[in-house]
Tab-separated table of C-alpha atoms in Angstrom:
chain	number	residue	atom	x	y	z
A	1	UNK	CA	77.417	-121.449	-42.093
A	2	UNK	CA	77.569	-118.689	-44.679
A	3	UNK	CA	79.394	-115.385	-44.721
A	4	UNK	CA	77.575	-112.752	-46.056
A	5	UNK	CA	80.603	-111.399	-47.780
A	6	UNK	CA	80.848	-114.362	-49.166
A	7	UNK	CA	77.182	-114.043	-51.262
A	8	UNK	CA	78.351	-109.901	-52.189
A	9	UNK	CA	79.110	-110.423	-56.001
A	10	UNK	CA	77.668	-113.692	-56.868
A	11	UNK	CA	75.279	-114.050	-59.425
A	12	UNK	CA	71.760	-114.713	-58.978
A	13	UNK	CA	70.262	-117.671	-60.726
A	14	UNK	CA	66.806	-118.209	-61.727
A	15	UNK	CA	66.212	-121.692	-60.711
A	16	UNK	CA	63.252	-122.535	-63.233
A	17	UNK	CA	65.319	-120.941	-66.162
A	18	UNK	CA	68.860	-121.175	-65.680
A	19	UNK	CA	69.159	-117.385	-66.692
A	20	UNK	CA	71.206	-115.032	-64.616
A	21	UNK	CA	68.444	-112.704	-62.752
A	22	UNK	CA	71.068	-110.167	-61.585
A	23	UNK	CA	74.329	-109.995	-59.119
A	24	UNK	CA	74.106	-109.978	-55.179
A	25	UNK	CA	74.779	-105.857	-53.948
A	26	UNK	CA	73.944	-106.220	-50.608
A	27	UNK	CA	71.945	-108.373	-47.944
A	28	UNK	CA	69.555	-106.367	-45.839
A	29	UNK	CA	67.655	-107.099	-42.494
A	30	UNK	CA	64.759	-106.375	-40.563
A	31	UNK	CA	64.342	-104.473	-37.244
A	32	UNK	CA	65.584	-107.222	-35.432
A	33	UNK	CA	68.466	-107.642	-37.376
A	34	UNK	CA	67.003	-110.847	-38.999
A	35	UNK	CA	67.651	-111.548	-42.363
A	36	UNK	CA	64.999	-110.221	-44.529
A	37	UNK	CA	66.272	-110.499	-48.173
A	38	UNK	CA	68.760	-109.598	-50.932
A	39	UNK	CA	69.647	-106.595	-52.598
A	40	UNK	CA	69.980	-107.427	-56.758
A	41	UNK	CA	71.893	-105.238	-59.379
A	42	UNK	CA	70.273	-106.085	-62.422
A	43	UNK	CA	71.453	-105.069	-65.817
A	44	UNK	CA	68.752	-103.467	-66.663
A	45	UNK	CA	70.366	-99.949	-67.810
A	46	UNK	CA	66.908	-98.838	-67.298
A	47	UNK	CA	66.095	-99.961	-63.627
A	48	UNK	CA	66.245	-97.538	-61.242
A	49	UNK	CA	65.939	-97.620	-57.728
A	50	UNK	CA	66.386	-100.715	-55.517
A	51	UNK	CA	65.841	-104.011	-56.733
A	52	UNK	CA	65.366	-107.087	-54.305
A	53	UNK	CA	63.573	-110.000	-52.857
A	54	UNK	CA	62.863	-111.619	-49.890
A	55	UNK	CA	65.143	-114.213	-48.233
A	56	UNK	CA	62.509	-116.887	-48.890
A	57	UNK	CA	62.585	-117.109	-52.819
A	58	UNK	CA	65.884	-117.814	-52.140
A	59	UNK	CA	66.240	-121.808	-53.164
A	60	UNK	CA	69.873	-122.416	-52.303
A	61	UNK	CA	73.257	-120.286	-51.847
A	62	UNK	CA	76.176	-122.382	-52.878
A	63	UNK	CA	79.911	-121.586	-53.353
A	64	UNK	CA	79.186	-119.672	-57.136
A	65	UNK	CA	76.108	-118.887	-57.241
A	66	UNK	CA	72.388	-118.078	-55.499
A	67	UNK	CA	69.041	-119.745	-56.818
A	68	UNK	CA	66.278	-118.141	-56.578
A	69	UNK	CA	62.914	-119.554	-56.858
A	70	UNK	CA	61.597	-117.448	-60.202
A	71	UNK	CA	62.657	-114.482	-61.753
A	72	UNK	CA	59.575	-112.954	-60.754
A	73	UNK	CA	60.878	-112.963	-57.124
A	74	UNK	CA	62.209	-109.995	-57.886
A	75	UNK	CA	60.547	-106.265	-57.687
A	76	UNK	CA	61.507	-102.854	-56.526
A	77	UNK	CA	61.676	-101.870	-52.746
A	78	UNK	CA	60.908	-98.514	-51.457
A	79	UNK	CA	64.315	-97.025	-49.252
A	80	UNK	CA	62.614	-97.003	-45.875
A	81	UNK	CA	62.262	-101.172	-47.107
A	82	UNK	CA	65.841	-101.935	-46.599
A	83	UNK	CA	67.373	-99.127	-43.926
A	84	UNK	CA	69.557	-101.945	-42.271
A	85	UNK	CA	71.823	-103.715	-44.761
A	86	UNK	CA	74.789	-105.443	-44.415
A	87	UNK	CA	76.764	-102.794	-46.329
A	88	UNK	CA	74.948	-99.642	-47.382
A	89	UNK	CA	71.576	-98.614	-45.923
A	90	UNK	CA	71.086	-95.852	-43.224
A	91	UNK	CA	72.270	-98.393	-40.804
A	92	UNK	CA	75.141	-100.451	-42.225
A	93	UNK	CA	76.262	-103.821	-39.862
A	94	UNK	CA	79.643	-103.819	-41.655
A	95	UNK	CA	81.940	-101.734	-39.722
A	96	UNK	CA	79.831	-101.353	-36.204
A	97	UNK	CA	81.587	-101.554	-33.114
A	98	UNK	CA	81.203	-104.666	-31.007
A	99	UNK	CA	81.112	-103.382	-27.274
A	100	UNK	CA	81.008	-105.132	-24.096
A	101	UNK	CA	78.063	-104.007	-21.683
A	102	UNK	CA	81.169	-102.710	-19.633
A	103	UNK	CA	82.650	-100.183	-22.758
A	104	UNK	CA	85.071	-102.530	-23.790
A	105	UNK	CA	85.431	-102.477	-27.676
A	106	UNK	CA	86.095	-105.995	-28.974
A	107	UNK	CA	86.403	-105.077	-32.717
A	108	UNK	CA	84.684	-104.002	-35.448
A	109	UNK	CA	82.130	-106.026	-37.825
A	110	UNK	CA	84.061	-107.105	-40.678
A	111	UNK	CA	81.702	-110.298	-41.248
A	112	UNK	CA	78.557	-111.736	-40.610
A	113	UNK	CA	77.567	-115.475	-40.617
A	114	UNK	CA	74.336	-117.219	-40.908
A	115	UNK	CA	73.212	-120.983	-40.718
A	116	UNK	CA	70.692	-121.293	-43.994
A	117	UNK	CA	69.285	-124.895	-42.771
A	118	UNK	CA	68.091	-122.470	-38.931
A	119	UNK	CA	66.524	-119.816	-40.544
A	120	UNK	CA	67.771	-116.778	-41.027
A	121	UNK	CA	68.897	-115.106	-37.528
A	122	UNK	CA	72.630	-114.150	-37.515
A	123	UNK	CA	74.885	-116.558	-35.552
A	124	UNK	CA	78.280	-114.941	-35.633
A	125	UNK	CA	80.444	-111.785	-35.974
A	126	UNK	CA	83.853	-111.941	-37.823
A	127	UNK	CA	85.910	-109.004	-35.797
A	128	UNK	CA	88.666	-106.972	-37.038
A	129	UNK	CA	90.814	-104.345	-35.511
A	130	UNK	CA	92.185	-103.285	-38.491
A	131	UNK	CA	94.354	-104.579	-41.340
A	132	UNK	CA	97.803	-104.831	-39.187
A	133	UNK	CA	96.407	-106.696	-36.409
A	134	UNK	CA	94.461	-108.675	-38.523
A	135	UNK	CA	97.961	-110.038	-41.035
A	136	UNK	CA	99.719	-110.315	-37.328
A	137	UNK	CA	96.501	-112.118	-35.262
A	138	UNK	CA	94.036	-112.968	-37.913
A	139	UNK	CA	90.513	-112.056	-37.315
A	140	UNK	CA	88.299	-113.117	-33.992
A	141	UNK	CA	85.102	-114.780	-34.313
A	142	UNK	CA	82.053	-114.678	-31.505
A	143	UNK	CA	79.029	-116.735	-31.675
A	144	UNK	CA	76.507	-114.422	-30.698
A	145	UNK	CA	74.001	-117.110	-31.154
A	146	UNK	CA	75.881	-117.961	-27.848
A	147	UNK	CA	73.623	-115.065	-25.843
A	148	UNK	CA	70.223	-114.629	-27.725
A	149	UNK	CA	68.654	-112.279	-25.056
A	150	UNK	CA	71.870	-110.781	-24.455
A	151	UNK	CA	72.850	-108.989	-27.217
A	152	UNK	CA	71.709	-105.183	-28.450
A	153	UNK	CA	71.893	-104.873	-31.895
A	154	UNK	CA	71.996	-100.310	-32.008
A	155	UNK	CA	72.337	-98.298	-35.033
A	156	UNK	CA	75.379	-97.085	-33.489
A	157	UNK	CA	77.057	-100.471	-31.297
A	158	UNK	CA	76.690	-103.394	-30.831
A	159	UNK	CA	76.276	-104.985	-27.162
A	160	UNK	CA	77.852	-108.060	-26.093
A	161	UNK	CA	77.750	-109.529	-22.189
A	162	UNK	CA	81.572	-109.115	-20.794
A	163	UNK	CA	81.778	-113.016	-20.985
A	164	UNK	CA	81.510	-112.708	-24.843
A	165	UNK	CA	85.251	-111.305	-24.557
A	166	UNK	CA	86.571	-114.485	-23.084
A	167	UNK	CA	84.671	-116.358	-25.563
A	168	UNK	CA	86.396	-114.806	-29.050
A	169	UNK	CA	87.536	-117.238	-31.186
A	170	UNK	CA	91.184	-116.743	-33.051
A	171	UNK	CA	90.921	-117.377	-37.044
A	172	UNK	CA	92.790	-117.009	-40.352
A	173	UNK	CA	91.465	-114.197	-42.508
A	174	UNK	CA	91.331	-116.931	-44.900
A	175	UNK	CA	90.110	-119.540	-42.663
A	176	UNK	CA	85.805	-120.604	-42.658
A	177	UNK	CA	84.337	-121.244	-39.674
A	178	UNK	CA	82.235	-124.338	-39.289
């Protein structure tokens, strides 16, 4: 599985070239909160606006670096493009709360995780309660992939059935989940 935190920062490879294309900024989705593509800062001092491309020029993410299929992959996306990112956008995933479909607050999105080889639907939430609880209990991980029909994926909460509370996984912040 990858984190998406973990692709924030790498570089972005042309795969036909070997030339960097640009550096991951974000990773944005579509309405149903599917993986759509990646956000690119270039270094173009010129470039303006938001550079990206679509999940599926995407030839590999490994532990340094993501491949893309050709540097001509990438091209400018309009704002109302890429309104649900993992990090910026008008409706960020990082830092929604996780809520059970009885009020009870689970955490907050600190992570999201994906399986590359089953598409690009998210499988998992990496919860935090903040930074104390998180040195003292590490973070909690729930396979949403757990309730596909279940789950309500708002611009303002996310949904979980109650069971998804008994199902939280204990982790290391440092820890991957497999």
């Amino acid at each position: 599985m990858i984190k998406v935190q973990h692709l924030i920062g790498q570089p972005v490879i042309d795969y036909t070239t070997g030339k960097q294309a640009g550096v991951v900024k974000d990773i944005w989705f579509n309405e149903h909160w599917v993986l759509k593509g990646i956000i690119v800062e270039t270094s173009r001092w010129l470039s303006r606006g938001i550079t990206g491309l679509l999940w599926d020029a995407v030839v590999a993410c490994g532990e340094d670096a993501v491949l893309i299929s050709d540097r001509q992959a990438l091209r400018k996306l309009n704002a109302d493009e890429v309104t649900r990112c993992f990090q910026t956008g008008a409706v960020r995933l990082k830092d929604l709360p996780v809520i059970t479909q009885e009020g009870f607050q689970l955490g907050r999105i600190s992570d999201v995780y994906f399986d590359q080889n089953m598409g690009t639907p998210i499988v998992g939430y990496e919860l935090t309660d903040g930074f104390i609880s998180d040195l003292r209990e590490g973070r909690r991980w729930l396979r949403i992939s757990d309730y596909p029909d279940e789950v309500t994926l708002g611009e303002d909460a996310i949904l979980v059935p109650v069971r998804a509370e008994e199902d939280l996984q204990h982790m290391a912040t440092s820890e991957s989940v497999n």
